[in-house]
mmCIF file of C-alpha atoms in Angstrom:
data_model
loop_
_atom_site.group_PDB
_atom_site.id
_atom_site.type_symbol
_atom_site.label_atom_id
_atom_site.label_comp_id
_atom_site.label_asym_id
_atom_site.label_seq_id
_atom_site.Cartn_x
_atom_site.Cartn_y
_atom_site.Cartn_z
ATOM 1 C CA MET A 1 104.270 118.308 109.875
ATOM 2 C CA SER A 2 101.184 116.160 109.538
ATOM 3 C CA LEU A 3 101.025 112.998 107.446
ATOM 4 C CA THR A 4 98.199 112.609 104.987
ATOM 5 C CA SER A 5 95.950 109.586 105.115
ATOM 6 C CA MET A 6 97.728 108.008 102.138
ATOM 7 C CA GLN A 7 101.150 108.588 103.700
ATOM 8 C CA ARG A 8 100.005 106.974 106.961
ATOM 9 C CA ARG A 9 98.618 103.999 105.062
ATOM 10 C CA GLY A 10 101.845 103.663 103.098
ATOM 11 C CA LEU A 11 103.917 103.798 106.276
ATOM 12 C CA ALA A 12 101.668 101.258 107.985
ATOM 13 C CA LEU A 13 101.878 98.938 104.979
ATOM 14 C CA PHE A 14 105.666 99.259 104.985
ATOM 15 C CA LEU A 15 105.864 98.427 108.698
ATOM 16 C CA PHE A 16 103.445 95.504 108.450
ATOM 17 C CA PHE A 17 105.619 93.906 105.779
ATOM 18 C CA PHE A 18 108.975 94.983 107.232
ATOM 19 C CA MET A 19 108.524 93.686 110.787
ATOM 20 C CA PRO A 20 107.584 90.058 109.968
ATOM 21 C CA GLY A 21 110.245 90.018 107.244
ATOM 22 C CA LEU A 22 112.886 91.228 109.667
ATOM 23 C CA CYS A 23 111.795 88.679 112.269
ATOM 24 C CA MET A 24 111.897 85.807 109.805
ATOM 25 C CA ALA A 25 115.208 86.906 108.315
ATOM 26 C CA SER A 26 116.817 87.118 111.739
ATOM 27 C CA TRP A 27 115.562 83.647 112.657
ATOM 28 C CA VAL A 28 116.349 81.933 109.355
ATOM 29 C CA THR A 29 119.948 83.177 109.303
ATOM 30 C CA ARG A 30 120.460 81.585 112.709
ATOM 31 C CA THR A 31 119.038 78.144 111.877
ATOM 32 C CA PRO A 32 122.466 76.446 111.647
ATOM 33 C CA ALA A 33 123.417 77.753 115.098
ATOM 34 C CA ILE A 34 120.025 76.800 116.505
ATOM 35 C CA ARG A 35 120.305 73.311 114.959
ATOM 36 C CA ASP A 36 123.729 72.827 116.515
ATOM 37 C CA ARG A 37 122.601 74.123 119.894
ATOM 38 C CA LEU A 38 119.560 71.822 119.927
ATOM 39 C CA HIS A 39 121.582 68.878 118.559
ATOM 40 C CA ALA A 40 118.895 68.443 115.912
ATOM 41 C CA SER A 41 119.520 66.570 112.705
ATOM 42 C CA THR A 42 119.174 68.135 109.288
ATOM 43 C CA ALA A 43 115.980 66.132 108.776
ATOM 44 C CA GLU A 44 114.500 67.492 112.007
ATOM 45 C CA MET A 45 115.314 71.053 110.976
ATOM 46 C CA GLY A 46 113.761 70.284 107.594
ATOM 47 C CA MET A 47 110.552 69.323 109.369
ATOM 48 C CA VAL A 48 110.630 72.586 111.334
ATOM 49 C CA LEU A 49 111.017 74.569 108.109
ATOM 50 C CA PHE A 50 108.292 72.498 106.443
ATOM 51 C CA GLY A 51 105.956 73.306 109.335
ATOM 52 C CA LEU A 52 106.833 76.970 108.897
ATOM 53 C CA SER A 53 105.899 76.725 105.225
ATOM 54 C CA LEU A 54 102.603 75.014 106.032
ATOM 55 C CA GLY A 55 101.770 77.722 108.554
ATOM 56 C CA SER A 56 102.584 80.438 106.044
ATOM 57 C CA MET A 57 100.398 78.854 103.386
ATOM 58 C CA GLY A 58 97.559 78.429 105.868
ATOM 59 C CA GLY A 59 97.809 82.105 106.759
ATOM 60 C CA ILE A 60 97.875 83.198 103.131
ATOM 61 C CA LEU A 61 94.919 81.019 102.197
ATOM 62 C CA SER A 62 92.792 82.127 105.143
ATOM 63 C CA SER A 63 93.662 85.840 105.054
ATOM 64 C CA GLY A 64 91.130 86.740 102.366
ATOM 65 C CA TRP A 65 88.278 85.009 104.143
ATOM 66 C CA LEU A 66 89.272 86.479 107.520
ATOM 67 C CA THR A 67 89.585 89.988 106.074
ATOM 68 C CA ARG A 68 86.129 89.780 104.461
ATOM 69 C CA ARG A 69 84.594 88.416 107.653
ATOM 70 C CA LEU A 70 86.359 90.522 110.314
ATOM 71 C CA GLY A 71 87.802 93.516 108.490
ATOM 72 C CA THR A 72 91.359 94.580 107.776
ATOM 73 C CA ARG A 73 92.332 96.162 111.090
ATOM 74 C CA PRO A 74 91.547 93.197 113.385
ATOM 75 C CA VAL A 75 93.278 90.768 111.037
ATOM 76 C CA ILE A 76 96.427 92.903 110.858
ATOM 77 C CA ILE A 77 96.534 93.532 114.604
ATOM 78 C CA THR A 78 96.020 89.849 115.412
ATOM 79 C CA GLY A 79 98.563 88.775 112.803
ATOM 80 C CA MET A 80 101.206 91.175 114.090
ATOM 81 C CA ALA A 81 100.547 90.083 117.667
ATOM 82 C CA MET A 82 100.942 86.451 116.627
ATOM 83 C CA VAL A 83 104.221 87.180 114.797
ATOM 84 C CA THR A 84 105.542 89.014 117.851
ATOM 85 C CA ALA A 85 104.504 86.210 120.211
ATOM 86 C CA ALA A 86 106.015 83.572 117.908
ATOM 87 C CA MET A 87 109.327 85.387 117.749
ATOM 88 C CA LEU A 88 109.416 85.697 121.547
ATOM 89 C CA ILE A 89 108.688 81.980 121.910
ATOM 90 C CA ILE A 90 111.407 81.119 119.385
ATOM 91 C CA ALA A 91 113.878 83.392 121.181
ATOM 92 C CA CYS A 92 113.078 81.826 124.550
ATOM 93 C CA GLY A 93 113.352 78.342 123.085
ATOM 94 C CA ALA A 94 116.732 79.128 121.524
ATOM 95 C CA ALA A 95 117.974 80.663 124.781
ATOM 96 C CA LEU A 96 117.024 77.567 126.770
#
Protein backbone atom coordinates (compact mmCIF):
# COMPACT_ATOMS: atom_id res chain seq x y z
CA MET A 1 0.00 0.00 0.00
CA SER A 2 1.45 3.31 -1.08
CA LEU A 3 1.24 6.49 0.99
CA THR A 4 -0.01 9.63 -0.66
CA SER A 5 2.07 12.78 -0.61
CA MET A 6 -0.10 14.29 2.13
CA GLN A 7 0.16 11.14 4.26
CA ARG A 8 3.96 11.15 3.90
CA ARG A 9 4.10 14.81 4.87
CA GLY A 10 1.86 14.18 7.87
CA LEU A 11 4.01 11.26 8.99
CA ALA A 12 7.20 13.28 8.54
CA LEU A 13 5.72 16.18 10.50
CA PHE A 14 4.70 13.79 13.28
CA LEU A 15 8.20 12.29 13.45
CA PHE A 16 9.95 15.67 13.35
CA PHE A 17 7.96 16.80 16.38
CA PHE A 18 7.91 13.44 18.17
CA MET A 19 11.64 12.69 18.13
CA PRO A 20 12.91 15.95 19.70
CA GLY A 21 10.02 15.85 22.17
CA LEU A 22 10.88 12.31 23.19
CA CYS A 23 14.56 13.21 23.53
CA MET A 24 13.83 16.24 25.68
CA ALA A 25 11.29 14.41 27.81
CA SER A 26 13.72 11.58 28.49
CA TRP A 27 16.45 14.03 29.48
CA VAL A 28 14.30 16.36 31.58
CA THR A 29 12.83 13.53 33.65
CA ARG A 30 16.37 12.48 34.57
CA THR A 31 17.64 15.91 35.65
CA PRO A 32 17.48 15.13 39.40
CA ALA A 33 19.56 11.98 38.89
CA ILE A 34 21.98 13.81 36.62
CA ARG A 35 22.28 16.66 39.16
CA ASP A 36 23.05 14.19 41.93
CA ARG A 37 25.55 12.28 39.82
CA LEU A 38 27.38 15.47 38.82
CA HIS A 39 27.17 16.88 42.37
CA ALA A 40 25.75 20.07 40.88
CA SER A 41 23.80 22.55 42.93
CA THR A 42 20.23 23.52 42.16
CA ALA A 43 21.49 26.89 40.93
CA GLU A 44 23.91 25.22 38.52
CA MET A 45 21.14 23.02 37.14
CA GLY A 46 19.00 26.15 36.84
CA MET A 47 21.70 27.69 34.67
CA VAL A 48 21.77 24.56 32.49
CA LEU A 49 18.00 24.75 32.02
CA PHE A 50 18.21 28.49 31.36
CA GLY A 51 20.80 27.83 28.65
CA LEU A 52 18.47 25.23 27.18
CA SER A 53 15.69 27.82 27.08
CA LEU A 54 17.95 30.39 25.42
CA GLY A 55 18.97 27.85 22.80
CA SER A 56 15.36 26.95 22.12
CA MET A 57 14.37 30.59 21.72
CA GLY A 58 17.32 31.21 19.42
CA GLY A 59 16.25 28.28 17.27
CA ILE A 60 12.64 29.42 17.14
CA LEU A 61 13.57 32.99 16.27
CA SER A 62 16.02 31.99 13.54
CA SER A 63 13.96 29.18 11.98
CA GLY A 64 11.83 31.46 9.81
CA TRP A 65 14.81 33.28 8.38
CA LEU A 66 16.74 30.04 7.82
CA THR A 67 13.76 28.38 6.13
CA ARG A 68 13.28 31.33 3.76
CA ARG A 69 16.99 31.44 2.96
CA LEU A 70 17.82 27.71 2.72
CA GLY A 71 14.51 25.92 2.28
CA THR A 72 12.58 23.57 4.52
CA ARG A 73 14.41 20.29 3.89
CA PRO A 74 17.95 21.44 4.76
CA VAL A 75 16.74 23.20 7.90
CA ILE A 76 14.84 20.12 9.10
CA ILE A 77 17.69 17.73 8.31
CA THR A 78 20.26 19.94 10.03
CA GLY A 79 17.99 20.50 13.02
CA MET A 80 17.32 16.79 13.47
CA ALA A 81 21.02 16.02 13.14
CA MET A 82 21.80 18.63 15.79
CA VAL A 83 19.15 17.22 18.16
CA THR A 84 20.55 13.72 17.68
CA ALA A 85 24.13 14.88 18.25
CA ALA A 86 23.11 16.87 21.34
CA MET A 87 21.34 13.89 22.86
CA LEU A 88 24.39 11.69 22.24
CA ILE A 89 26.65 14.28 23.87
CA ILE A 90 24.31 14.56 26.86
CA ALA A 91 24.17 10.77 27.19
CA CYS A 92 27.96 10.48 27.06
CA GLY A 93 28.33 13.29 29.58
CA ALA A 94 25.86 11.65 31.96
CA ALA A 95 27.60 8.28 31.58
CA LEU A 96 30.99 9.76 32.44
